[in-house]
Tab-separated table of C-alpha atoms in Angstrom:
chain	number	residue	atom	x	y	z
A	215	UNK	CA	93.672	205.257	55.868
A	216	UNK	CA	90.650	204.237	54.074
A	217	UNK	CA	87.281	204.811	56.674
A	218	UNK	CA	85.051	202.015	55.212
A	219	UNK	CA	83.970	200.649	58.245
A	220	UNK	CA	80.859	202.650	59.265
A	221	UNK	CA	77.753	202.323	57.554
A	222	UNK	CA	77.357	206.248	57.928
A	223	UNK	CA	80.701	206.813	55.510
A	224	UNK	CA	80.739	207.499	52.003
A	225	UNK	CA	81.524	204.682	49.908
A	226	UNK	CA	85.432	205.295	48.533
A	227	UNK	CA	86.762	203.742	45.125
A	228	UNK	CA	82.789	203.989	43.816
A	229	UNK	CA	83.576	207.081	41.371
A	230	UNK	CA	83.148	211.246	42.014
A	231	UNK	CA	81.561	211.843	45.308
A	232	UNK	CA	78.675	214.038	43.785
A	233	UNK	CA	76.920	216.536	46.213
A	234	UNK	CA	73.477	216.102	47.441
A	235	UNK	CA	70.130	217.931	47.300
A	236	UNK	CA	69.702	217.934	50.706
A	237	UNK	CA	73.753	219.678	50.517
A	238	UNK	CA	72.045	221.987	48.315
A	239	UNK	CA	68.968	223.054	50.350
A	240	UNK	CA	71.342	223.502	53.344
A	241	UNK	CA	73.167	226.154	51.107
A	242	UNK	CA	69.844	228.192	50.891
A	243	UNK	CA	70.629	229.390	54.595
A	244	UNK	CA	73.682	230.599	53.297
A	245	UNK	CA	72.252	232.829	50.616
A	246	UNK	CA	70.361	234.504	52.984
A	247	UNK	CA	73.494	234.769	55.379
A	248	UNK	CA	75.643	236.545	52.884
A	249	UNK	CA	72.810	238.846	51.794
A	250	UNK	CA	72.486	239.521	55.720
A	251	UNK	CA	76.310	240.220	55.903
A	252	UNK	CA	76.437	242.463	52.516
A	253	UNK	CA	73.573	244.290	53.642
A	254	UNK	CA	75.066	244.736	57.427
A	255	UNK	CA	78.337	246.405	55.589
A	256	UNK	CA	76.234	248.476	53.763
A	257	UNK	CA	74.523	250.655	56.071
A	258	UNK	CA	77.694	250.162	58.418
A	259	UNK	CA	80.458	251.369	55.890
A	260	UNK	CA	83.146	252.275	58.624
A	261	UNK	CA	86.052	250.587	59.959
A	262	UNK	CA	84.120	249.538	63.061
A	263	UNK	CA	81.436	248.132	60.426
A	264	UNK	CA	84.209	246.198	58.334
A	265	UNK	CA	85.739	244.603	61.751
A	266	UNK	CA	81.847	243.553	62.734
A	267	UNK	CA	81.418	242.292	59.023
A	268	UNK	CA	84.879	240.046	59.245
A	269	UNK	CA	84.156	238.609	62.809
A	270	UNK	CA	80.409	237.353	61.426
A	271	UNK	CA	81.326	236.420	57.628
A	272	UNK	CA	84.535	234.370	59.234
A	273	UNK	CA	82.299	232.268	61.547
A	274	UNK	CA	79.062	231.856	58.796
A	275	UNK	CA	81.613	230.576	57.230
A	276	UNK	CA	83.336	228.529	59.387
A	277	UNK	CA	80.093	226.768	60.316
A	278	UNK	CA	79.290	225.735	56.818
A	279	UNK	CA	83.235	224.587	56.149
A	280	UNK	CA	83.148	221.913	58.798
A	281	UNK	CA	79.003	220.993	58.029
A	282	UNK	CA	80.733	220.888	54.255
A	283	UNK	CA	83.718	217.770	55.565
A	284	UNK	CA	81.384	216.408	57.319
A	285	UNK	CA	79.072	215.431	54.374
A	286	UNK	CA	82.585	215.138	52.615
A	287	UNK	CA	83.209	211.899	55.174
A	288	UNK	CA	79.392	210.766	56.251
A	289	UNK	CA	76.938	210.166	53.199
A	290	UNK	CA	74.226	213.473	53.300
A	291	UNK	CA	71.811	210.452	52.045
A	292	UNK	CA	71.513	208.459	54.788
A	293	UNK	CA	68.384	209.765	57.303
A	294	UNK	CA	70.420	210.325	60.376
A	295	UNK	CA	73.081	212.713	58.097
A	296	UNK	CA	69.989	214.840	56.709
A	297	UNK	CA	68.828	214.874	59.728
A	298	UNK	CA	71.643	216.664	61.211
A	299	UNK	CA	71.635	218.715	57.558
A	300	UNK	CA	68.484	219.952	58.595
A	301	UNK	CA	68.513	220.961	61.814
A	302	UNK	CA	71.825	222.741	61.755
A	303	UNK	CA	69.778	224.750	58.716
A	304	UNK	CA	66.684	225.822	61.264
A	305	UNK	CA	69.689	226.553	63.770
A	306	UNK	CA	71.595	228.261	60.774
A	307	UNK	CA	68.628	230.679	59.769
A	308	UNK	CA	68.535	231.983	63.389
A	309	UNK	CA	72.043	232.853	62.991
A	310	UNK	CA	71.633	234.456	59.595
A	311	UNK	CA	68.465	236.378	60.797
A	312	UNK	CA	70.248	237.591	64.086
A	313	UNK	CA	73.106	238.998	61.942
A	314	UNK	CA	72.190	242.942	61.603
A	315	UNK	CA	72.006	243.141	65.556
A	316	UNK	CA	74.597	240.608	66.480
A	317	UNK	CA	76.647	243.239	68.372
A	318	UNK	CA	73.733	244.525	69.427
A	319	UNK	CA	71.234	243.077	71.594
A	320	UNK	CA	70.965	239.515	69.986
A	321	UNK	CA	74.494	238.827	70.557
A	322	UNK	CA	73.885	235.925	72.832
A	323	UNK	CA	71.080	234.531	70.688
A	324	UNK	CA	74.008	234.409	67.601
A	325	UNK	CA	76.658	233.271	70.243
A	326	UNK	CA	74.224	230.244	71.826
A	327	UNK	CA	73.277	229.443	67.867
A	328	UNK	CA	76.785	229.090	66.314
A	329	UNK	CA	77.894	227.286	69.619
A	330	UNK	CA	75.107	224.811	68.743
A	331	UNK	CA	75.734	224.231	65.507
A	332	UNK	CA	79.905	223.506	66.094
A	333	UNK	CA	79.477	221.499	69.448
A	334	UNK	CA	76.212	220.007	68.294
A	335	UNK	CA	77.272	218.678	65.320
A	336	UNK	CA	81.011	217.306	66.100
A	337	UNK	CA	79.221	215.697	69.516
A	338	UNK	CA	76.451	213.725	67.587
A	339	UNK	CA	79.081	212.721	64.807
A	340	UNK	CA	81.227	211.293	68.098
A	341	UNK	CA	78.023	209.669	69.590
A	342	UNK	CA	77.219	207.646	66.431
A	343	UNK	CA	81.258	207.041	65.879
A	344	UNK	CA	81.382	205.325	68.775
A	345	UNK	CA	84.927	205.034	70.715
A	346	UNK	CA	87.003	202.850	68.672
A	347	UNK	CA	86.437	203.844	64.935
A	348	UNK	CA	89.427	205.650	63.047
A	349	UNK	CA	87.372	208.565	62.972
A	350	UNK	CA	86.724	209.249	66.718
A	351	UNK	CA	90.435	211.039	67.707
A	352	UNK	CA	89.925	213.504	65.037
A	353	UNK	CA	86.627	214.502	65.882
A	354	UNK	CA	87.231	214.502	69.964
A	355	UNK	CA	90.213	217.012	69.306
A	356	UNK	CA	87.857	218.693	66.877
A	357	UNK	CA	85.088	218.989	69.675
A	358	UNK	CA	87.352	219.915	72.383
A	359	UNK	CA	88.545	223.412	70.180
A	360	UNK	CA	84.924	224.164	69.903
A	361	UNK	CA	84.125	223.916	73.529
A	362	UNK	CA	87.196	226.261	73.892
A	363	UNK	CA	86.080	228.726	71.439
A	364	UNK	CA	82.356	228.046	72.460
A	365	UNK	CA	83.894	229.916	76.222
A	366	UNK	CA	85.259	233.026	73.995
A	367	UNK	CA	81.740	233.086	72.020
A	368	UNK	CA	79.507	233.286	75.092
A	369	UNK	CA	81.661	235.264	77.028
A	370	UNK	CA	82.167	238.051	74.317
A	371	UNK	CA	77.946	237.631	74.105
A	372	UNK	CA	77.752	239.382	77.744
A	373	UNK	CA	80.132	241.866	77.098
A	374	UNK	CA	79.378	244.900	75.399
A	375	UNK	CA	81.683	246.882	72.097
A	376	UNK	CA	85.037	246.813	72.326
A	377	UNK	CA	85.432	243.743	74.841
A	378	UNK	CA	83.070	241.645	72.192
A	379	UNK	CA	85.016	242.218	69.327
A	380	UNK	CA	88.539	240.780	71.316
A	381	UNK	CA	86.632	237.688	72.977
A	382	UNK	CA	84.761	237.428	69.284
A	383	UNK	CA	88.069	237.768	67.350
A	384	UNK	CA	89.801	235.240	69.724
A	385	UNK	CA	86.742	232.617	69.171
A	386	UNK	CA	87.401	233.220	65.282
A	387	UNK	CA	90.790	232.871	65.760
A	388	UNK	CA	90.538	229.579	67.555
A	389	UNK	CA	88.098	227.993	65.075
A	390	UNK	CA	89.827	229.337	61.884
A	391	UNK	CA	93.446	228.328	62.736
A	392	UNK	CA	93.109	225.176	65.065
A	393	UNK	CA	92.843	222.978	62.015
A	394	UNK	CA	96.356	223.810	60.838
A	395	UNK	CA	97.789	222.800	63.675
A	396	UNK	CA	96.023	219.364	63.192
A	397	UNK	CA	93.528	220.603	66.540
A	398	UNK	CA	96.108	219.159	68.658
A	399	UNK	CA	95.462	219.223	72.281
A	400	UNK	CA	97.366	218.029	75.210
A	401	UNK	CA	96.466	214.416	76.033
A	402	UNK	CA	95.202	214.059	72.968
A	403	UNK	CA	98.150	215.054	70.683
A	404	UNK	CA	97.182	216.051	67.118
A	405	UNK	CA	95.604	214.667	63.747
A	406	UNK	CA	97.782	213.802	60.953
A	407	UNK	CA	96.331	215.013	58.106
A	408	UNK	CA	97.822	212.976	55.519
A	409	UNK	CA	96.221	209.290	57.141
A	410	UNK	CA	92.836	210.809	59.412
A	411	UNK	CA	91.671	213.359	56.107
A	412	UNK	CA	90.979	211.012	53.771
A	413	UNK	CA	88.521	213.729	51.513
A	414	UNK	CA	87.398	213.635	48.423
A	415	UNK	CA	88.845	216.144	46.210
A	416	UNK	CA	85.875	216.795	44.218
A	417	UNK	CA	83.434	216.821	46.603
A	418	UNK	CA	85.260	219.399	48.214
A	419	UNK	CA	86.202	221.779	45.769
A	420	UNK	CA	82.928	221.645	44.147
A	421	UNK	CA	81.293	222.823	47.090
A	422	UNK	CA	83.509	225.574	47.900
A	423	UNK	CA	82.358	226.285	43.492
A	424	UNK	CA	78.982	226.187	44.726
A	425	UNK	CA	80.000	228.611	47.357
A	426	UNK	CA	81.514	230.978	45.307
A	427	UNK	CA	78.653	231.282	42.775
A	428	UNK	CA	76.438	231.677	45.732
A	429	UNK	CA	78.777	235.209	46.277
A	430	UNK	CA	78.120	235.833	42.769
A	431	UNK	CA	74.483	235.603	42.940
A	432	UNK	CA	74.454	238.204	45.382
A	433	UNK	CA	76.778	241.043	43.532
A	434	UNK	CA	74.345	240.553	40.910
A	435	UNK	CA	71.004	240.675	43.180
A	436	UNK	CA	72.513	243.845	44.674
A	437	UNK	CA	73.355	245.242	41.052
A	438	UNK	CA	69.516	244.383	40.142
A	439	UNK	CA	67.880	244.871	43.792
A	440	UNK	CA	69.694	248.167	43.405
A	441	UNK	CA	68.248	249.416	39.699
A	442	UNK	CA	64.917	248.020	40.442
A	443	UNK	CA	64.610	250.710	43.721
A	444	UNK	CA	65.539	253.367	41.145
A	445	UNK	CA	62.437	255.455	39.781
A	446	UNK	CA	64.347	257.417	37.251
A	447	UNK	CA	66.652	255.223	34.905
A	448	UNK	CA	68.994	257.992	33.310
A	449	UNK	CA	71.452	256.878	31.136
A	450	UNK	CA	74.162	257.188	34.196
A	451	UNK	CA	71.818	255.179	36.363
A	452	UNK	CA	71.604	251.652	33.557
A	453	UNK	CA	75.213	252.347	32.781
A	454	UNK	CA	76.390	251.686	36.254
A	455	UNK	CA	73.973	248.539	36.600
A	456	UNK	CA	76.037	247.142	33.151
A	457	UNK	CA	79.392	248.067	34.195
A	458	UNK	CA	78.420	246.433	38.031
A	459	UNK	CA	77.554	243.432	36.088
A	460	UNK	CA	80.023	243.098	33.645
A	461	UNK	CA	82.442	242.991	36.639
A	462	UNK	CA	80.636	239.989	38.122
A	463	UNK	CA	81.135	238.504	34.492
A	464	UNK	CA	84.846	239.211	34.869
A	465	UNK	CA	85.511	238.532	38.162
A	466	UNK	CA	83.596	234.803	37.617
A	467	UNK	CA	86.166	234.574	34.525
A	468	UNK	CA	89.333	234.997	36.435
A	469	UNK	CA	88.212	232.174	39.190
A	470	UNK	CA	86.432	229.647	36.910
A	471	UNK	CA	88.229	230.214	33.310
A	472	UNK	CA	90.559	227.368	34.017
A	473	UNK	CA	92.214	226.924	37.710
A	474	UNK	CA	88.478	225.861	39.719
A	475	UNK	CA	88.807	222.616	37.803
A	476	UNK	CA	92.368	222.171	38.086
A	477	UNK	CA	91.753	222.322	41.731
A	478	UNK	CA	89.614	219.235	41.799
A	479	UNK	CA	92.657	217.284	39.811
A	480	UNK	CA	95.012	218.208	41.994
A	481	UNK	CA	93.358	217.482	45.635
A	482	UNK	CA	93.015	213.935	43.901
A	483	UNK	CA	96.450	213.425	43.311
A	484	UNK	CA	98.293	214.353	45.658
A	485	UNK	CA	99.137	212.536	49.112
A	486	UNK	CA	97.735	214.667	51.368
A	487	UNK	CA	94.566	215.932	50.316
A	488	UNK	CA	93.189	217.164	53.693
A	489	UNK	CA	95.716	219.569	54.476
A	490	UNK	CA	95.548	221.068	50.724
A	491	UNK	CA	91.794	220.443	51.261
A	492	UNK	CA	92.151	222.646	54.223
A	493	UNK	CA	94.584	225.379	52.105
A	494	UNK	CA	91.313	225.310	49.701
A	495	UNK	CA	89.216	226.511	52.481
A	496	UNK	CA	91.322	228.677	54.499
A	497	UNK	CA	91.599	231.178	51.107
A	498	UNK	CA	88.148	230.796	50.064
A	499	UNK	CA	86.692	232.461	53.286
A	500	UNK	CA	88.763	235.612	52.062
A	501	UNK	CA	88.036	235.120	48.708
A	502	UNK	CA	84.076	235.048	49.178
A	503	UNK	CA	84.320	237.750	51.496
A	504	UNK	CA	85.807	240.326	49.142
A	505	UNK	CA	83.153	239.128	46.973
A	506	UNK	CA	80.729	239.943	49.230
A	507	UNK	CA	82.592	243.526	49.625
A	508	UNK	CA	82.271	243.902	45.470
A	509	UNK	CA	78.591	243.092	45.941
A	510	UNK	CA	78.397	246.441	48.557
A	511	UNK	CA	80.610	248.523	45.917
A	512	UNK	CA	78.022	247.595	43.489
A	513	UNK	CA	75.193	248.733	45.287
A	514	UNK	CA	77.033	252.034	45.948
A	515	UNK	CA	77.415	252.556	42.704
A	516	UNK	CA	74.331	251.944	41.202
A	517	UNK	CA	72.370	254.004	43.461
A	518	UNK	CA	74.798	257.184	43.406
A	519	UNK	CA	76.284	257.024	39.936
A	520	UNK	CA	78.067	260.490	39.705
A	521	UNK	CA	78.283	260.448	43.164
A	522	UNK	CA	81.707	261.623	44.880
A	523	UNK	CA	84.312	258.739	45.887
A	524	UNK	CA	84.622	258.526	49.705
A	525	UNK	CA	87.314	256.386	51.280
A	526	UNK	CA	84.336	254.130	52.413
A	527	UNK	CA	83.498	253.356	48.545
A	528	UNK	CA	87.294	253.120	48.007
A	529	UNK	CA	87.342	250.083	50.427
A	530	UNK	CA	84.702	248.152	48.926
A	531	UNK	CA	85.212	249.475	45.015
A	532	UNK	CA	88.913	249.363	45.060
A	533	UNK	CA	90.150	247.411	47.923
A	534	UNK	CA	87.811	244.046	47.425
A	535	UNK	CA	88.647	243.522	44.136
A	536	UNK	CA	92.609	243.642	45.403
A	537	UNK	CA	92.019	241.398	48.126
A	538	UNK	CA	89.560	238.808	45.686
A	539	UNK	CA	93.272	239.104	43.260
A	540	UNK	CA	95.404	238.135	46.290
A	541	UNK	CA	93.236	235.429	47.279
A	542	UNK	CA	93.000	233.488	43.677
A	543	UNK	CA	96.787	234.308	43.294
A	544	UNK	CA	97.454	232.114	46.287
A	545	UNK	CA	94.677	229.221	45.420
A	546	UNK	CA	96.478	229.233	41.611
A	547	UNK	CA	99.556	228.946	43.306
A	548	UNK	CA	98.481	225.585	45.612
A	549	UNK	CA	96.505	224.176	42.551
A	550	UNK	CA	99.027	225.003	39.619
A	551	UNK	CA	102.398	226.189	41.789
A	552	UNK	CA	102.509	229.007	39.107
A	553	UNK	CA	102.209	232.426	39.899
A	554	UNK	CA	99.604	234.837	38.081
A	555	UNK	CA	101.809	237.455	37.040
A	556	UNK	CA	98.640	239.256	35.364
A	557	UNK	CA	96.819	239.286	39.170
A	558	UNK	CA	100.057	241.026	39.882
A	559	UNK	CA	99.857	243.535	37.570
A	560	UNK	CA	96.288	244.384	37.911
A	561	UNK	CA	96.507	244.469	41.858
A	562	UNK	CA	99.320	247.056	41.487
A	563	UNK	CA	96.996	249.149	38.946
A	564	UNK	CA	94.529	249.271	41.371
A	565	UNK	CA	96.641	250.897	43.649
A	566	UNK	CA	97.851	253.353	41.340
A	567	UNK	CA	93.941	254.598	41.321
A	568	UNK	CA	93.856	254.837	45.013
A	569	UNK	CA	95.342	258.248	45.202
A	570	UNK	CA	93.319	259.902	42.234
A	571	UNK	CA	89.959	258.901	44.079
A	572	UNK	CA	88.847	262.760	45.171
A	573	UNK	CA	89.002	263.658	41.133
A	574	UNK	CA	86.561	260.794	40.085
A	575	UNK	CA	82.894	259.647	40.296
A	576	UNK	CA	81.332	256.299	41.754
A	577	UNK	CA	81.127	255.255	37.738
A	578	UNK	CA	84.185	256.047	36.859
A	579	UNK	CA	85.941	254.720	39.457
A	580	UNK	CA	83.999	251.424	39.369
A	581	UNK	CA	84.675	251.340	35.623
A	582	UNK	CA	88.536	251.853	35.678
A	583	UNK	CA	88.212	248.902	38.007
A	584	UNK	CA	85.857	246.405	36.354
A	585	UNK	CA	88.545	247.521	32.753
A	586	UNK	CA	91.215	245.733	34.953
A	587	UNK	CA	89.187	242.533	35.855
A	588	UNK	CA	88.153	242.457	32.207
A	589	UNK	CA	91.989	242.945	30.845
A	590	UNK	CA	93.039	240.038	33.039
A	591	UNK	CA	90.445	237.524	31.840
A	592	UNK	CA	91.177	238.347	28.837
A	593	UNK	CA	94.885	237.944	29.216
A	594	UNK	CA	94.334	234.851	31.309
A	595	UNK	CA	92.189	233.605	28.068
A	596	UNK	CA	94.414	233.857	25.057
A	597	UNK	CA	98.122	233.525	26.234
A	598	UNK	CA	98.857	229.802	26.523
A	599	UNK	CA	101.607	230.365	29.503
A	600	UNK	CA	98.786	231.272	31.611
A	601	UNK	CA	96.219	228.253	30.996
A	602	UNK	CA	95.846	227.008	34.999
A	603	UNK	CA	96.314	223.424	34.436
A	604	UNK	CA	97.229	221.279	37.290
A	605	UNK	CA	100.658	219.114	36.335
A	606	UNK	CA	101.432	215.725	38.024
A	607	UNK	CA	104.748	215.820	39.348
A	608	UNK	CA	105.510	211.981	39.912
């Protein structure tokens, strides 16, 4: 189904969707939330801290997904679009700024803020719809899951530990998984991805790139932030800061070496682009968030060295980089349907460290690690069977 018929649309058929600089200011608010996050996990390096950290990254994230297929559909250069751009921005650095204390007492200012942004946003793309364009079912099923998860959001903003991480978690829940089931409602019935998602593949997978290299920025801020705070720069002290940044290096390799642009090829191709547009998505939320995990290890390391491994530094040292492995396994596997026997291997080699943790240092441990990453890309980089090419099947 080809949406042509609204002067708000992008125009299909005119060549690569190409993303906007008002797309690109709006992503500002988004550094600043993952800096937010990664600093939040810092100082809050427990279990309770991680489940906190999951529950905020998932719906930062969630709010720039569906702001990102919206300027996928509507043109981000028309005034009324960067209007909306902008004001879910202001709205989006309240929600960025209330992050440290979001389970704290400005739980209901985040709750009210996120609510905004999903309701207002899907509610003024319905008003300037109007009731009989192609477009309207998918965004009133769309609307109605917010306003259900909206009742989870505020609810969980008056309650107080526990209780807000359950209605919270529920509310994430709702928004992350509701798409898969095509947000069908009863009355309403469901969308069918394959006619109502007419994306465009490049669009989309170059802003999730755009995403990802926002993740990068910050391991590397934290790397730098980290050695600038440092009066005395021993030799320990710069060679954590290269290793922490060589692992950036390697960890960019493995994502954008070959399969980021196969992505784009393939989301063209094949005949139902939303729902693999929506695959895309639904691993890249875990994919930037153990990047933003990496970015904590590096901080940890840089700023205690020789320190001694605890099974907090473990988690975000060790267990990141695993779950950033598992997550570009699976998005090689819907671009390319091949599976990356080398993530394999270095996923089960960072296991094999887990249990020798209490005879190592913060260095060494982050070093064994980054050796991995850099084995991989290398691997990945000079045997042909492994080039991530995306192969039309008809």
């Amino acid at each position: 189904m080809a949406h042509s018929t609204h002067s708000l649309l992008r125009k299909r058929g005119e060549g690569i969707a190409s993303v906007s600089f008002s797309e690109l200011l709006f992503d500002l608010i988004y550094v600043f939330a993952v800096t937010q996050i990664s600093h939040y996990l810092l100082h809050n390096l427990n279990w309770l801290g991680f489940v906190h950290s999951t529950i905020l990254w998932f719906a930062v994230w969630l709010g720039w997904q569906h702001t990102t297929w919206m300027t996928n559909w509507f043109d981000p250069n028309i005034r009324k679009i960067r209007v909306i751009l902008f004001v879910l921005m202001l709205i989006g650095l309240i929600i960025a700024a209330a992050i440290p204390d979001a389970f704290g007492s400005r739980g209901l200012i985040f709750a009210i803020c996120y609510v905004v942004i999903q309701l207002g946003r899907t509610g003024a793309i319905l008003f300037m719809l109007g009731k009989k364009h192609e477009l309207t079912p998918n965004y009133t099923r769309i609307f109605g899951w917010f306003a259900i998860s909206a009742v989870f959001w505020i609810a969980g903003a008056f309650q107080e530990d526990y209780m807000r991480i359950a209605m919270w978690s529920i509310a994430v829940i709702c928004d992350y998984i509701s798409p898969m089931f095509g947000f069908y409602l009863p009355f309403l019935g469901k969308s069918d991805s394959a006619k109502e998602w007419t994306i465009d593949g490049h669009h989309l997978t170059e802003r999730s790139q755009l995403f990802v290299i926002i993740a990068f920025g910050e391991t590397i801020l934290m790397t730098g932030a980290s050695l600038s705070e440092i009066e005395d720069w021993n030799i320990p002290v710069i060679l954590a800061a290269m290793v922490s940044a060589l692992s950036s290096l390697a960890m960019w390799w493995v994502y954008f070496d070959a399969s980021s642009e196969a992505g784009a090829e393939k989301i063209k191709e094949v005949d139902n682009p939303g729902m693999l547009g929506l695959k895309y998505h639904a691993v890249h939320v875990v994919l930037v968030g153990a990047l933003i995990m990496s970015a904590v290890g590096d901080e940890l390391v840089v700023a205690h060295p020789l320190g001694h491994v605890s099974p907090e530094a473990i988690s975000v040292i060790i267990v990141g980089p695993i779950i950033y492995l598992i997550a570009n396994m699976i998005y090689k596997w819907f671009t390319c349907e091949r599976l990356a026997k080398s993530h394999i291997w270095g996923i089960l080699a960072l296991i094999v460290i887990i249990p020798f943790y209490r005879h190592l240092n913060l260095l060494f441990l982050n070093t064994l690690s980054v050796s991995i990453f850099v084995i991989i890309s290398l691997y990945e980089t000079f045997n042909p069977k492994t080039k991530h090419k995306y192969i039309k099947t008809k």
